[in-house]
Coordinates of C-alpha atoms and ligand atoms in Angstrom, one line a residue:
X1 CA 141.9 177.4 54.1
X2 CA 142.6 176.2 50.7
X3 CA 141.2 172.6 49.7
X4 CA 144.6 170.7 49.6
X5 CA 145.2 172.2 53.4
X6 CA 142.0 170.7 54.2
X7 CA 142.4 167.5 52.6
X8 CA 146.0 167.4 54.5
X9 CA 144.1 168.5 58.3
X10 CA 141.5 165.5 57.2
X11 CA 144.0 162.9 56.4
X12 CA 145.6 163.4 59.9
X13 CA 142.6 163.6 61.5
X14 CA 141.7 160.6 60.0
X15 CA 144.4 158.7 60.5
X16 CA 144.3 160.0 64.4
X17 CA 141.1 158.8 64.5
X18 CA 141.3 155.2 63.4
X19 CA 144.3 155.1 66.1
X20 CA 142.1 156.0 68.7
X21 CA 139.7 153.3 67.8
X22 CA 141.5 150.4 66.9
X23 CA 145.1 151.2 66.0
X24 CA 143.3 149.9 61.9
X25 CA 143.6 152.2 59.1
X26 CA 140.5 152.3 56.9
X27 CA 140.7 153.6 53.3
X28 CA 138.8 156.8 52.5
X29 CA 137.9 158.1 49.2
X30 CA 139.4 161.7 49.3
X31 CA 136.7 164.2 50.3
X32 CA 135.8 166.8 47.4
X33 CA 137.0 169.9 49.8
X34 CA 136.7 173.9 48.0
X35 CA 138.7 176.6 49.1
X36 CA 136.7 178.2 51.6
X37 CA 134.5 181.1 50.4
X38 CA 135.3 184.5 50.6
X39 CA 132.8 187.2 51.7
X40 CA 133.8 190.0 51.1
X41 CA 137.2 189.7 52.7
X42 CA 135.8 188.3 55.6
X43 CA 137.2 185.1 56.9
X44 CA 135.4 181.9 56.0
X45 CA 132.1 181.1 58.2
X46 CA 132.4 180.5 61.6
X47 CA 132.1 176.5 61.8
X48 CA 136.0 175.9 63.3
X49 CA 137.3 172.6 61.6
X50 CA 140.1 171.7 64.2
X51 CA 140.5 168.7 66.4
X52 CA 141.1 170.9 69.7
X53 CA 138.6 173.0 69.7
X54 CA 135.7 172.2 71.5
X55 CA 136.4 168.7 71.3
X56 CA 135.7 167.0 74.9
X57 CA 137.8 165.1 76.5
X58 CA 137.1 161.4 77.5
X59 CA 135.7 161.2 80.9
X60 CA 138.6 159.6 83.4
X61 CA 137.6 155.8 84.3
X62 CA 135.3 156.4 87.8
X63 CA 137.7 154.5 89.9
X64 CA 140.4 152.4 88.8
X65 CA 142.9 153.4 85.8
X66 CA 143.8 157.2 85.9
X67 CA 143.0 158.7 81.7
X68 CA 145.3 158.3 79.8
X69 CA 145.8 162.2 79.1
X70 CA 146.8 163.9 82.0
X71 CA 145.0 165.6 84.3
X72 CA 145.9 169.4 84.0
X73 CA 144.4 172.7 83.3
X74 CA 141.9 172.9 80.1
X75 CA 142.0 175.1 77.4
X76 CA 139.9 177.9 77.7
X77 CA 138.1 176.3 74.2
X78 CA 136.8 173.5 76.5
X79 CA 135.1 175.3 79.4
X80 CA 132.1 177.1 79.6
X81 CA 128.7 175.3 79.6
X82 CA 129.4 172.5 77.2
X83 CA 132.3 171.6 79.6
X84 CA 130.2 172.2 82.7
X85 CA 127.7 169.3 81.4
X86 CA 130.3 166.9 80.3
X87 CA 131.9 167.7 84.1
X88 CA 128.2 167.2 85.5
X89 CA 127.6 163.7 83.6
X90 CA 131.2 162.4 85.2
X91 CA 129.7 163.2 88.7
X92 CA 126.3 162.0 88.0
X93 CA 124.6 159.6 90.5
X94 CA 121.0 160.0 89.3
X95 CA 120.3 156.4 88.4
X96 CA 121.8 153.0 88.8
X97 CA 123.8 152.8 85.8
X98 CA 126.6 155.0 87.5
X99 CA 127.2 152.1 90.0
X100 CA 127.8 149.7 87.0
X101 CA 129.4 152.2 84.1
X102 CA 133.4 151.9 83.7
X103 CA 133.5 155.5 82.2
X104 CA 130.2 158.3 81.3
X105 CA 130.5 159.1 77.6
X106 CA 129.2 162.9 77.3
X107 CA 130.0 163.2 73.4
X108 CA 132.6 164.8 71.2
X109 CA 132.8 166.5 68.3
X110 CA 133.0 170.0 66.9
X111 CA 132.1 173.3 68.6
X112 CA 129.6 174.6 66.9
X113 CA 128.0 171.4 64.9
X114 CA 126.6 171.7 61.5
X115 CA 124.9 168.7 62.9
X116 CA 124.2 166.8 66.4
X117 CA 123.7 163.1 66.6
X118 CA 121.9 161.9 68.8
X119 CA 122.2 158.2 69.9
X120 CA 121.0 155.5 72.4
X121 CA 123.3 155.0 75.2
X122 CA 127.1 153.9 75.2
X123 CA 127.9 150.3 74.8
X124 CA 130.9 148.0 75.4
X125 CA 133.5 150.2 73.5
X126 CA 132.0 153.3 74.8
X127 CA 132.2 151.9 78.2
X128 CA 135.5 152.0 78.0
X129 CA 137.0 154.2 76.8
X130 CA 134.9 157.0 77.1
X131 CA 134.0 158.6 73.7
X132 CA 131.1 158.1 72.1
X133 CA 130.3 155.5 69.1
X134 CA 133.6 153.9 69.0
X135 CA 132.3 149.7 68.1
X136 CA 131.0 148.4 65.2
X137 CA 128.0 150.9 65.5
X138 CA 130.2 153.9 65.2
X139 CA 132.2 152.4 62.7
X140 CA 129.0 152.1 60.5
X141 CA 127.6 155.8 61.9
X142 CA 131.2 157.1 60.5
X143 CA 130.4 155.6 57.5
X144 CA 126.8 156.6 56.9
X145 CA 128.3 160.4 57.9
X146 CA 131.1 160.4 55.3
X147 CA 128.6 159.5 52.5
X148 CA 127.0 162.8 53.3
X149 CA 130.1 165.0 53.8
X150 CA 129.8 164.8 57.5
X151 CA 131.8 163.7 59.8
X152 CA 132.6 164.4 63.9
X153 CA 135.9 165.8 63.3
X154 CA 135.5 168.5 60.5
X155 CA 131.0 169.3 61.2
X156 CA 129.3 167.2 63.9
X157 CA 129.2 166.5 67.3
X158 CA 128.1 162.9 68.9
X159 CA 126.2 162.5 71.7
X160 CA 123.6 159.7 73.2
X161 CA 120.4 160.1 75.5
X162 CA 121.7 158.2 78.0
X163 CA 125.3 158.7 79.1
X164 CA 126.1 155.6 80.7
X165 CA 126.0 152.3 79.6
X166 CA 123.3 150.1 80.7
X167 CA 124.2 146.3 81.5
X168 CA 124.4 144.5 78.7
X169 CA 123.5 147.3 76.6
X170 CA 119.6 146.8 77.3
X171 CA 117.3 149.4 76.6
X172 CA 117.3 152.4 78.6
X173 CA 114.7 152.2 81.0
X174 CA 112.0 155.6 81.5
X175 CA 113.7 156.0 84.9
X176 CA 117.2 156.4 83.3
X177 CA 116.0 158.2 80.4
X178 CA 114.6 160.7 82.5
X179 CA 117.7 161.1 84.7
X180 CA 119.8 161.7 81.3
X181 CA 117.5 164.2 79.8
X182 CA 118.8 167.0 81.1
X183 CA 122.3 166.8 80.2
X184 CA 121.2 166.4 76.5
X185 CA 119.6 169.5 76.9
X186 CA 122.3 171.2 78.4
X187 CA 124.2 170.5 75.5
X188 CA 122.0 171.4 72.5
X189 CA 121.8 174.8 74.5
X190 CA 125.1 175.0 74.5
X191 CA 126.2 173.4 70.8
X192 CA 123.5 175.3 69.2
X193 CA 123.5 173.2 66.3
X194 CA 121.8 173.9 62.9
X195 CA 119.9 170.4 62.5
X196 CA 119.9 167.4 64.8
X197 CA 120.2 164.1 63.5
X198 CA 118.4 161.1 65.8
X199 CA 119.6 158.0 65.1
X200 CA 116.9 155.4 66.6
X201 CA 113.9 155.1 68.4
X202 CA 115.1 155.9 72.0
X203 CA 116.4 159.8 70.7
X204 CA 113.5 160.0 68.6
X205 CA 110.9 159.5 71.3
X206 CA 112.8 161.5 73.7
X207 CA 113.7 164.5 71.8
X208 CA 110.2 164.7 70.2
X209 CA 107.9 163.2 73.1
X210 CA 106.3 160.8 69.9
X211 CA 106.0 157.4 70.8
X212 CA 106.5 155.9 67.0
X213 CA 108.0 153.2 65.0
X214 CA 111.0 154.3 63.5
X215 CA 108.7 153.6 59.8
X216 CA 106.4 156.9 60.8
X217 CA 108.5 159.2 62.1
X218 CA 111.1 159.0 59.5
X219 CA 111.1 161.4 56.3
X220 CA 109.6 164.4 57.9
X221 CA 111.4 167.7 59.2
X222 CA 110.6 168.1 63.1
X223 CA 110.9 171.4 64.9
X224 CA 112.8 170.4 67.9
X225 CA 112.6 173.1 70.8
X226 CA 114.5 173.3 74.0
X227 CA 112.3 172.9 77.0
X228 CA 112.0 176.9 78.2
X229 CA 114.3 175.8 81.6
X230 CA 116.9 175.5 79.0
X231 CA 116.8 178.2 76.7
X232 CA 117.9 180.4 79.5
X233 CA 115.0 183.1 79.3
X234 CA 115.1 183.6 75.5
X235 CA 112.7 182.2 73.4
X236 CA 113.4 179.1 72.6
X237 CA 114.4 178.6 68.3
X238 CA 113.6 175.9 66.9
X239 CA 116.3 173.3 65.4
X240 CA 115.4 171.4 62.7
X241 CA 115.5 167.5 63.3
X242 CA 115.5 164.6 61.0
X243 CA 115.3 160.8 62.6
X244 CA 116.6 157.9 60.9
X245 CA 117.5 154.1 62.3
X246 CA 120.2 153.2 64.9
X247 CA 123.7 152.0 62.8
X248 CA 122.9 148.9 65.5
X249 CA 119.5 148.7 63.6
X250 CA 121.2 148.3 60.6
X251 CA 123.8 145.9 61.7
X252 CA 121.1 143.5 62.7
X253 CA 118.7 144.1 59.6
X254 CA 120.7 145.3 56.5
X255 CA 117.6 145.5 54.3
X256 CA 117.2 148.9 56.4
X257 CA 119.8 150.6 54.9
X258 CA 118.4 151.5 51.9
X259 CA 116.2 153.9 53.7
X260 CA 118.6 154.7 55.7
X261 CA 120.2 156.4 53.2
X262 CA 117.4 157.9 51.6
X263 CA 117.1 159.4 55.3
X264 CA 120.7 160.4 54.9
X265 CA 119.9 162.1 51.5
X266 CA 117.0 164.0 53.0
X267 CA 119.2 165.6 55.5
X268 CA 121.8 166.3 52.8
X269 CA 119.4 168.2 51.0
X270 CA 118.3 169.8 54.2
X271 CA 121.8 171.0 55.4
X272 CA 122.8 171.9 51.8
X273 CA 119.8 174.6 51.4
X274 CA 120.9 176.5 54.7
X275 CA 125.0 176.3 55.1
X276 CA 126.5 178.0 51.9
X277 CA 129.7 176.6 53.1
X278 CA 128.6 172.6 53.6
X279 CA 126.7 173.4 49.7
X280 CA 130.0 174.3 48.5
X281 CA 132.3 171.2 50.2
X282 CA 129.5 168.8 49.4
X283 CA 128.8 169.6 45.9
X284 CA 130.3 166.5 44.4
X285 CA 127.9 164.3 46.2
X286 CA 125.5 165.9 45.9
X287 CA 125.8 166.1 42.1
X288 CA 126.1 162.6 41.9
X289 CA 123.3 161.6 44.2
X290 CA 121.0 164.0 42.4
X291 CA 120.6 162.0 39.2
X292 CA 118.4 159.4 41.6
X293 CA 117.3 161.8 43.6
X294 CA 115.1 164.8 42.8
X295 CA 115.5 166.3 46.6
X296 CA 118.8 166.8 46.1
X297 CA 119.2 169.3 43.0
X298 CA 122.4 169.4 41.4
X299 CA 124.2 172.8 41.9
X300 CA 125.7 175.1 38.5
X301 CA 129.4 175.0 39.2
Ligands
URA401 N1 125.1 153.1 70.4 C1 124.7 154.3 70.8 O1 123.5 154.6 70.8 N2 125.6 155.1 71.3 C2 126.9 154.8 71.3 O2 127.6 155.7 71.7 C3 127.3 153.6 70.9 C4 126.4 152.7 70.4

């Protein structure tokens, strides 16, 4: 694809996007997209940059209002296991919080992910309307994303811990965590991404079993593995994860989003030394954070 197809693909996407959330527009500083490299006649790596693919479906209301897409047959892009789980989560009755949810929010985003993000638990918005980081919090996650290239309809896919909202959007408890757990494994073992991204305390803990303040476990590269039940058989490879604060954390205390960013930065510099592809689109930003920033080492054109 050449950079101005991409940049017309984003600017629909984009615009798509904001009218799913809030019928708003939001300005966007055009993205610094390459033509795709070239190897050797090949077609361009395999991340897939389109809407459809792979992108799930919001989960129809449990009771009450029929979805507002149709039921009918799905593509073929959207079964298999990722589907399976997303299915699984809509029927789940493990814990309470099916009794009380509106919708289950099993994540969207691109098949395969240069990055997963992995979040708390839906709140109000999420609630109901089924996708994932849709308030104020995913407004800010979009955000923190774009200053990094990233974003959940050209390289990520978001997804939370906990699938269901708790009341009043209170902490998961260990008994719902628990329940969740699995899904979220299902679907790293099926999305396969290259580095997971946990945004707060709750995905931090769970994903890594280290019960930290957000303060420690930030700055260092984690090697997350699947638990063996989920790597069907094969040994298990590990996928790099970087943890950072909540968007919600930041909300509440903005003084934290300085080091969010330097989080961000970290990862940048992270995803930038193994995709070739994300080095190329990203090399503008990464240029200009790299004067302030000797992780992130500007590239020769
Ligand atoms: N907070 C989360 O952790 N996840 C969401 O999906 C929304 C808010």
């Amino acid at each position: 694809m050449t950079a101005a197809e991409k940049q017309t693909l984003a600017a629909f996407l984009d615009t798509a996007s904001d009218y799913l959330r809030d019928c708003r527009a939001r300005d966007r500083p055009p993205f610094p997209f390459t033509d795709d490299l070239m190897r050797g006649g090949a077609p361009p790596l395999g991340r897939t940059p389109l809407l459809r693919k792979g992108m799930l479906r919001p989960t129809p209301p449990s009771g009450g209002e029929p979805p507002a897409t149709p039921p009918g047959p799905l593509p073929p892009e959207v079964t298999g296991p990722l589907h399976d789980a997303a299915a699984a989560v809509e029927g789940c009755r493990a814990c309470g919080l099916a009794r009380t949810r509106t919708r289950s929010v099993p994540g969207e985003g691109i098949v395969p992910p240069l990055v997963l993000v992995v979040g708390e638990a839906p709140g109000a918005e999420e609630d109901a309307s089924g996708r994932p980081f849709v308030g104020p919090a995913g407004c800010l996650l979009d955000d923190m994303l774009a200053a990094i290239g990233l974003s959940r309809l050209r390289n990520c896919f978001i997804a939370n811990v906990v699938k269901c909202r708790p009341p009043n959007n209170r902490l998961p408890t260990q008994d719902e965590t628990a329940a969740c757990l699995p899904f979220l494994c299902r679907q790293i073992a099926a999305l396969r991404p290259r580095v997971i991204l946990a945004a707060g305390r709750v995905a931090a803990h769970n994903l890594l079993g280290i019960e930290e303040t957000m303060g420690r476990l930030r700055g260092t590269l984690y090697p997350y593995r699947l638990p063996p039940a989920f790597a069907g058989g094969a040994p298990s490879t590990e996928i790099p994860l970087i943890a950072t604060y909540h968007p919600s954390a930041l909300l509440r205390d903005p003084g934290l989003k300085r080091p969010a960013f330097d989080d961000l930065k970290f990862l940048m510099a992270h995803l930038a030394s193994l995709d070739p592809v994300y080095r190329a689109e990203a090399q503008p930003l990464i240029n200009k954070y790299a004067a302030k920033d000797s992780r992130l080492a500007p590239l020769a054109e």
